[in-house]
CSV table of C-alpha atoms and ligand atoms in Angstrom, one decimal:
chain,number,residue,atom,x,y,z
K,1,MET,CA,9.1,39.8,7.7
K,2,HIS,CA,7.8,37.5,6.0
K,3,ILE,CA,8.1,33.5,6.9
K,4,THR,CA,7.8,30.5,4.7
K,5,ILE,CA,7.4,26.8,6.0
K,6,ALA,CA,7.7,24.0,3.5
K,7,PRO,CA,5.7,21.4,4.2
K,8,ALA,CA,4.1,23.1,6.9
K,9,SER,CA,1.5,20.4,7.6
K,10,THR,CA,4.8,18.7,9.9
K,11,GLN,CA,5.0,18.6,14.0
K,12,THR,CA,7.8,20.3,13.7
K,13,GLY,CA,6.7,22.5,11.0
K,14,GLN,CA,3.2,23.3,12.8
K,15,ALA,CA,5.0,24.1,15.9
K,16,THR,CA,7.5,27.0,14.3
K,17,ILE,CA,4.4,28.9,12.8
K,18,ARG,CA,2.7,28.3,16.7
K,19,PHE,CA,6.0,30.4,18.1
K,20,LEU,CA,6.2,32.3,14.6
K,21,LEU,CA,2.2,34.2,15.1
K,22,ALA,CA,2.9,34.8,18.7
K,23,ASP,CA,6.0,36.2,17.8
K,24,PRO,CA,5.5,40.5,19.1
K,25,SER,CA,7.5,41.4,16.0
K,26,ASN,CA,4.3,39.9,13.6
K,27,PRO,CA,5.8,38.7,11.2
K,28,SER,CA,3.9,37.2,8.3
K,29,VAL,CA,3.7,33.8,7.4
K,30,ARG,CA,3.6,31.1,4.9
K,31,GLY,CA,2.9,27.6,4.6
K,32,VAL,CA,2.7,24.7,1.7
K,33,TYR,CA,0.9,22.0,2.2
K,34,ARG,CA,0.4,19.4,-0.3
K,35,ASN,CA,-2.8,18.8,1.0
K,36,LEU,CA,-5.1,21.8,1.6
K,37,THR,CA,-8.2,19.9,3.8
K,38,LYS,CA,-4.8,19.9,6.2
K,39,VAL,CA,-4.3,23.3,7.2
K,40,PRO,CA,-4.9,23.5,11.4
K,41,ASP,CA,-8.5,26.3,12.4
K,42,GLU,CA,-6.1,27.4,14.2
K,43,PHE,CA,-3.8,28.9,11.7
K,44,LYS,CA,-6.6,29.2,8.6
K,45,SER,CA,-8.5,31.9,10.6
K,46,HIS,CA,-5.3,33.8,11.8
K,47,PRO,CA,-4.7,37.3,9.6
K,48,ARG,CA,-1.1,37.0,9.2
K,49,PHE,CA,-1.0,33.1,7.7
K,50,GLU,CA,-0.9,32.2,4.6
K,51,ALA,CA,-1.8,28.7,2.9
K,52,VAL,CA,-0.8,27.7,-0.6
K,53,ARG,CA,-0.4,24.1,-2.6
K,54,GLY,CA,3.0,22.7,-2.5
K,55,ASP,CA,5.1,19.4,-2.4
K,56,ILE,CA,8.3,19.3,-1.9
K,57,GLU,CA,8.9,16.1,-4.8
K,58,ASP,CA,7.8,18.6,-7.3
K,59,VAL,CA,9.9,21.5,-7.7
K,60,SER,CA,7.2,23.7,-9.9
K,61,SER,CA,5.3,23.7,-6.7
K,62,LEU,CA,7.0,25.6,-4.9
K,63,HIS,CA,7.4,29.0,-4.3
K,64,PHE,CA,9.7,31.4,-1.6
K,65,GLU,CA,9.2,34.4,-3.6
K,66,GLY,CA,8.7,37.6,-1.2
K,67,SER,CA,9.5,35.8,2.0
K,68,ASP,CA,12.7,36.3,3.8
K,69,ALA,CA,13.8,33.0,5.5
K,70,VAL,CA,12.3,29.3,4.7
K,71,LEU,CA,12.4,26.3,7.1
K,72,ASN,CA,12.6,23.2,5.4
K,73,ILE,CA,11.5,19.9,7.4
K,74,GLN,CA,12.2,16.7,5.2
K,75,PRO,CA,9.4,14.2,6.2
K,76,ALA,CA,10.9,10.5,6.6
K,77,ILE,CA,9.1,7.8,3.8
K,78,TYR,CA,7.8,4.4,4.7
K,79,GLU,CA,8.4,2.4,1.7
K,80,ASP,CA,11.1,1.1,0.0
K,81,LYS,CA,13.4,3.1,-2.1
K,82,ASP,CA,16.3,4.6,-2.2
K,83,THR,CA,15.8,7.5,0.6
K,84,VAL,CA,18.5,9.0,0.2
K,85,ALA,CA,18.6,9.2,-3.5
K,86,HIS,CA,14.7,10.9,-2.9
K,87,ALA,CA,16.2,13.2,0.2
K,88,ARG,CA,18.7,14.6,-2.8
K,89,THR,CA,16.1,15.5,-5.6
K,90,VAL,CA,13.6,17.0,-2.3
K,91,SER,CA,17.0,19.1,-1.2
K,92,GLY,CA,17.6,19.8,-4.4
K,93,ASN,CA,14.0,21.1,-5.1
K,94,ILE,CA,14.3,22.8,-2.2
K,95,LYS,CA,17.4,24.7,-2.7
K,96,THR,CA,15.9,25.8,-6.5
K,97,ALA,CA,13.2,26.8,-4.8
K,98,VAL,CA,15.5,29.7,-2.7
K,99,GLN,CA,17.5,30.3,-5.1
K,100,ALA,CA,14.3,31.2,-7.6
K,101,ALA,CA,13.4,33.6,-4.7
K,102,ALA,CA,16.3,37.1,-4.0
K,103,SER,CA,14.1,37.7,-1.4
K,104,VAL,CA,15.4,34.6,0.8
K,105,LYS,CA,18.0,35.3,3.2
K,106,ARG,CA,17.9,32.9,5.3
K,107,LEU,CA,16.9,28.9,5.0
K,108,VAL,CA,16.5,26.8,8.6
K,109,LEU,CA,17.1,22.9,7.8
K,110,VAL,CA,15.3,20.5,10.6
K,111,SER,CA,17.8,18.0,11.2
K,112,SER,CA,19.2,14.9,12.9
K,113,GLU,CA,22.1,14.6,15.1
K,114,GLY,CA,23.8,12.6,13.8
K,115,ALA,CA,24.2,13.7,10.2
K,116,GLN,CA,27.4,14.6,10.2
K,117,TYR,CA,28.2,10.8,9.2
K,118,ASP,CA,28.0,8.9,6.0
K,119,HIS,CA,27.6,6.1,7.2
K,120,GLY,CA,26.0,3.8,9.8
K,121,VAL,CA,23.0,5.5,11.1
K,122,GLY,CA,19.9,3.7,9.1
K,123,GLU,CA,17.8,6.7,8.0
K,124,ILE,CA,19.6,9.8,9.5
K,125,LEU,CA,21.5,9.1,6.3
K,126,THR,CA,19.0,10.9,4.6
K,127,ASN,CA,18.9,13.7,7.5
K,128,HIS,CA,23.5,14.1,6.0
K,129,ALA,CA,22.6,14.1,2.6
K,130,ALA,CA,20.6,17.2,2.8
K,131,GLU,CA,22.9,19.0,4.8
K,132,ILE,CA,25.2,18.3,1.9
K,133,VAL,CA,23.1,19.7,-0.3
K,134,LEU,CA,21.6,22.7,1.6
K,135,GLN,CA,24.2,24.1,3.1
K,136,ASP,CA,25.3,26.6,1.0
K,137,ALA,CA,21.7,27.2,-0.3
K,138,ALA,CA,21.3,30.9,0.8
K,139,PRO,CA,23.4,33.7,2.3
K,140,GLU,CA,22.4,32.0,5.7
K,141,VAL,CA,22.5,28.8,6.2
K,142,VAL,CA,21.2,26.9,10.3
K,143,ILE,CA,20.8,23.8,10.3
K,144,VAL,CA,19.0,22.3,13.8
K,145,ARG,CA,20.5,18.8,14.9
K,146,CYS,CA,17.5,17.4,16.7
K,147,ALA,CA,17.9,14.3,19.5
K,148,TYR,CA,14.4,12.1,19.4
K,149,PHE,CA,12.0,13.6,19.5
K,150,MET,CA,9.5,12.7,22.5
K,151,GLU,CA,7.0,12.6,20.4
K,152,ASN,CA,8.0,9.4,19.2
K,153,TRP,CA,6.7,7.8,22.2
K,154,ALA,CA,2.9,8.2,21.7
K,155,ALA,CA,3.1,5.2,19.1
K,156,ALA,CA,3.0,3.0,22.7
K,157,ILE,CA,0.0,4.7,23.2
K,158,GLU,CA,-2.4,1.9,22.5
K,159,THR,CA,-0.9,-0.5,24.1
K,160,ILE,CA,-0.1,1.5,27.2
K,161,GLN,CA,-4.1,2.5,26.8
K,162,GLU,CA,-5.1,-1.1,26.2
K,163,ALA,CA,-2.8,-3.1,28.7
K,164,SER,CA,-1.3,-1.4,30.2
K,165,PHE,CA,2.4,-2.7,29.5
K,166,PHE,CA,4.7,-0.7,26.0
K,167,PHE,CA,7.6,-2.2,24.1
K,168,SER,CA,11.1,0.1,24.6
K,169,THR,CA,13.8,-0.2,22.1
K,170,LEU,CA,16.0,2.0,23.7
K,171,THR,CA,17.6,0.0,26.6
K,172,PRO,CA,19.5,-1.4,28.6
K,173,LEU,CA,16.4,0.2,30.6
K,174,ASP,CA,18.6,2.3,32.2
K,175,PHE,CA,20.5,4.1,29.8
K,176,LYS,CA,19.8,7.6,28.9
K,177,LEU,CA,18.9,9.3,25.2
K,178,PRO,CA,18.7,13.0,24.7
K,179,HIS,CA,15.2,13.9,23.6
K,180,ILE,CA,13.6,17.2,23.2
K,181,ALA,CA,9.7,18.1,22.3
K,182,THR,CA,8.5,19.5,19.1
K,183,GLN,CA,7.5,23.1,20.5
K,184,ASP,CA,11.0,23.1,21.8
K,185,ILE,CA,12.1,23.2,18.2
K,186,GLY,CA,9.4,25.2,17.0
K,187,GLN,CA,10.6,27.9,19.5
K,188,ALA,CA,14.5,27.2,18.2
K,189,CYS,CA,13.5,27.4,14.7
K,190,ALA,CA,11.3,30.4,15.2
K,191,ALA,CA,13.9,31.9,17.0
K,192,GLU,CA,16.2,31.6,14.0
K,193,LEU,CA,14.3,32.6,11.3
K,194,LEU,CA,13.3,36.1,13.0
K,195,SER,CA,16.8,36.6,13.2
K,196,THR,CA,17.7,36.2,9.8
K,197,GLY,CA,20.1,39.2,8.9
K,198,ALA,CA,21.8,38.7,12.4
K,199,PRO,CA,25.4,37.5,11.9
K,200,LEU,CA,26.3,33.9,12.1
K,201,LYS,CA,29.0,32.2,14.2
K,202,SER,CA,29.5,30.6,11.5
K,203,ASN,CA,28.2,29.7,7.8
K,204,PRO,CA,26.3,27.6,7.7
K,205,TYR,CA,25.6,27.9,11.6
K,206,ILE,CA,25.2,23.8,12.8
K,207,PHE,CA,23.7,23.4,16.4
K,208,ASP,CA,22.2,20.3,18.0
K,209,LEU,CA,19.0,20.6,20.3
K,210,GLU,CA,18.5,18.2,23.1
K,211,GLY,CA,15.6,18.7,26.4
K,212,PRO,CA,16.2,19.5,29.6
K,213,GLN,CA,18.1,16.3,30.4
K,214,PRO,CA,18.3,13.4,28.8
K,215,TYR,CA,15.8,9.7,29.1
K,216,SER,CA,16.0,5.9,30.0
K,217,ALA,CA,13.3,3.8,28.8
K,218,LEU,CA,12.0,3.8,32.5
K,219,ASP,CA,11.7,7.6,33.1
K,220,VAL,CA,9.7,7.5,30.1
K,221,LYS,CA,7.7,4.7,32.2
K,222,ARG,CA,7.4,6.3,35.2
K,223,ALA,CA,6.6,9.7,32.9
K,224,PHE,CA,3.7,7.5,31.5
K,225,GLU,CA,2.4,6.4,34.9
K,226,ASP,CA,2.1,9.8,35.8
K,227,ALA,CA,0.3,11.2,32.6
K,228,ALA,CA,-2.0,8.0,32.5
K,229,GLY,CA,-2.5,7.6,36.4
K,230,LYS,CA,-1.9,4.1,36.4
K,231,GLU,CA,1.2,1.4,37.0
K,232,LEU,CA,3.0,0.4,33.8
K,233,GLU,CA,5.2,-2.5,32.1
K,234,VAL,CA,8.0,-1.9,29.8
K,235,ARG,CA,8.6,-4.5,28.1
K,236,PRO,CA,12.4,-4.0,26.5
K,237,VAL,CA,13.5,-5.3,23.1
K,238,GLU,CA,16.7,-6.2,22.7
K,239,LYS,CA,19.4,-5.0,20.1
K,240,GLU,CA,19.4,-8.5,18.7
K,241,GLY,CA,15.4,-8.8,18.4
K,242,LEU,CA,15.1,-5.4,17.1
K,243,LEU,CA,15.6,-6.1,13.3
K,244,GLU,CA,12.6,-8.1,14.3
K,245,PHE,CA,10.6,-5.9,16.3
K,246,TRP,CA,11.2,-3.3,13.1
K,247,SER,CA,9.8,-5.9,10.5
K,248,THR,CA,6.5,-5.7,12.7
K,249,VAL,CA,6.2,-2.3,11.6
K,250,PHE,CA,7.7,-1.5,8.4
K,251,PRO,CA,8.7,-2.7,4.8
K,252,PRO,CA,11.9,-4.5,5.0
K,253,GLU,CA,14.3,-2.3,3.7
K,254,VAL,CA,12.6,1.0,5.7
K,255,ALA,CA,12.6,-2.1,8.8
K,256,LYS,CA,16.6,-2.4,8.1
K,257,ARG,CA,17.6,1.2,7.8
K,258,PHE,CA,15.4,2.2,11.1
K,259,THR,CA,17.3,-1.1,13.3
K,260,GLU,CA,20.8,0.3,12.0
K,261,LEU,CA,19.5,4.6,12.8
K,262,ASN,CA,18.0,2.1,16.5
K,263,LEU,CA,21.4,0.4,17.2
K,264,SER,CA,24.0,3.7,16.2
K,265,PHE,CA,22.1,5.5,19.5
K,266,LEU,CA,22.7,2.5,22.0
K,267,PRO,CA,25.9,1.9,23.9
K,268,GLY,CA,28.4,1.4,21.9
K,269,GLY,CA,26.5,2.4,18.6
K,270,ILE,CA,28.5,5.3,16.6
K,271,LEU,CA,26.2,8.0,18.1
K,272,HIS,CA,27.2,7.0,21.1
K,273,GLU,CA,30.8,6.6,21.1
K,274,ASN,CA,30.6,9.7,18.6
K,275,SER,CA,34.3,10.4,17.8
K,276,LYS,CA,32.2,14.0,15.7
K,277,PRO,CA,30.4,15.5,18.0
K,278,THR,CA,28.7,19.0,16.4
K,279,GLY,CA,30.4,21.4,18.5
K,280,GLU,CA,27.3,23.4,20.2
K,281,THR,CA,24.2,22.3,22.0
K,282,ARG,CA,21.5,23.9,23.5
K,283,TYR,CA,18.9,23.1,25.4
K,284,GLY,CA,15.1,23.5,25.5
K,285,LYS,CA,12.2,23.7,28.6
K,286,THR,CA,10.3,20.9,28.0
K,287,GLU,CA,9.9,18.0,30.2
K,288,LEU,CA,8.4,14.1,29.0
K,289,VAL,CA,6.2,14.0,31.3
K,290,GLU,CA,4.5,17.8,30.0
K,291,VAL,CA,4.8,16.1,26.5
K,292,PHE,CA,3.0,12.8,27.5
K,293,LYS,CA,-0.1,14.9,29.4
K,294,GLN,CA,-0.3,16.4,25.9
K,295,LEU,CA,-0.4,13.2,23.9
K,296,LEU,CA,-3.0,11.1,26.0
K,297,GLY,CA,-5.0,14.1,26.5
K,298,GLY,CA,-5.5,14.5,22.8
K,299,GLN,CA,-7.0,10.7,22.9
Z,1,LIG,N1,11.9,11.6,14.8
Z,1,LIG,C1,13.2,11.9,15.7
Z,1,LIG,O1,13.1,11.3,16.5
Z,1,LIG,C2,13.6,12.6,14.7
Z,1,LIG,C3,14.7,13.0,15.9
Z,1,LIG,C4,15.8,14.0,15.0
Z,1,LIG,C5,15.7,14.2,13.3
Z,1,LIG,N2,14.4,14.2,12.9
Z,1,LIG,C6,13.5,14.6,11.4
Z,1,LIG,O2,12.9,15.4,11.7
Z,1,LIG,C7,11.9,15.6,10.7
Z,1,LIG,C8,10.3,15.5,10.5
Z,1,LIG,O3,9.8,16.1,11.2
Z,1,LIG,P1,8.2,16.2,11.5
Z,1,LIG,O4,8.3,15.4,12.2
Z,1,LIG,O5,8.1,17.7,12.1
Z,1,LIG,O6,8.0,15.6,10.0
Z,1,LIG,P2,6.4,14.7,10.3
Z,1,LIG,O7,5.2,15.7,11.0
Z,1,LIG,O8,7.0,13.5,10.7
Z,1,LIG,O9,6.2,15.2,8.7
Z,1,LIG,C9,5.2,14.4,8.0
Z,1,LIG,C10,3.8,15.5,7.4
Z,1,LIG,O10,5.1,16.1,6.1
Z,1,LIG,C11,3.9,15.8,5.3
Z,1,LIG,N3,4.6,15.8,3.7
Z,1,LIG,C12,5.4,14.4,3.7
Z,1,LIG,N4,5.5,14.4,2.2
Z,1,LIG,C13,5.5,15.4,2.0
Z,1,LIG,C14,5.3,16.6,0.5
Z,1,LIG,N5,6.0,15.6,-0.2
Z,1,LIG,N6,5.1,17.5,0.4
Z,1,LIG,C15,4.9,18.3,1.5
Z,1,LIG,N7,4.4,18.0,2.8
Z,1,LIG,C16,4.0,16.3,3.1
Z,1,LIG,C17,2.7,15.1,5.6
Z,1,LIG,O11,1.6,15.5,5.0
Z,1,LIG,P3,0.1,15.1,4.2
Z,1,LIG,O12,-0.5,15.2,6.0
Z,1,LIG,O13,-0.6,16.1,3.7
Z,1,LIG,O14,0.1,13.4,4.3
Z,1,LIG,C18,2.8,14.7,7.0
Z,1,LIG,O15,1.4,16.1,7.3
Z,1,LIG,C19,12.9,14.1,9.2
Z,1,LIG,O16,13.8,15.2,8.4
Z,1,LIG,C20,13.5,13.7,10.6
Z,1,LIG,O17,14.7,13.6,9.7
Z,1,LIG,C21,13.1,13.1,13.2
């Protein structure tokens, strides 16, 4: 089995490669990097891993011939531009490259919970656009709609280390939201890639992927306290303050998209009400505290 990961430097791509290289079926893996200096040492020396240069914005740089399956991840764009149009272009590039390679039987796409909505979900509209373009890109298409990444909380580490507090845009503080660890996404994607050729329940086959339990900001506080070994304060950013908060982090249009995304999953939001559930949910095993220990250990 030969598998291509595009782009391979993404956190979910990297996690998938780790599971593929450890699999007893010994698949060969090709990683697509726009910058080859980013290839981690752990993969560079592996006999079944090959790194190639490629940019998902440039269709002429994408070559999937010889691969049985392709994993596509579409990293967020933190610029004031039409990100939905950008997602359509990038997805078109992936589709063209997949269809030019007769060997590719399966495409797996990392997407987001809420990607079934064409309005009201902010940044997730890019995932919606990607799903529409790629749903018939290969003979078999698998779409993995991921919950909120546990690793998003890495943004809190700076204030935790410097001043023992962190901001939470997840409110009320006891409101629980599904989270998923990127290593569990990697495991699920690797399993789907390695199942190429096996019958799918539907085509495209779409499922939600969540962690073992949902977590609130208070659970996040407890997990960080456990991982950091000190007491912490959590400072809630209430709904009314979200645009101002995100505007301190991102350019204006990006801040608007992240505010809409943020509101969509809070109580009363379109994803909290979720009138269009995906239908199937799978669960990873990794708990928040394990991810936080890794994040703080890596500082
Ligand atoms: N965060 C969440 O809570 C969440 C939840 C659900 C779904 N998702 C979805 O997950 C996806 C993001 O996954 P991720 O976190 O694994 O990605 P990521 O780590 O944020 O991806 C960043 C990497 O992508 C590479 N990259 C960016 N543009 C590229 C291009 N044009 N060509 C080649 N490489 C490029 C960058 O390469 P360089 O190193 O060269 O800069 C960088 O290393 C998004 O589609 C998002 O919607 C996220």
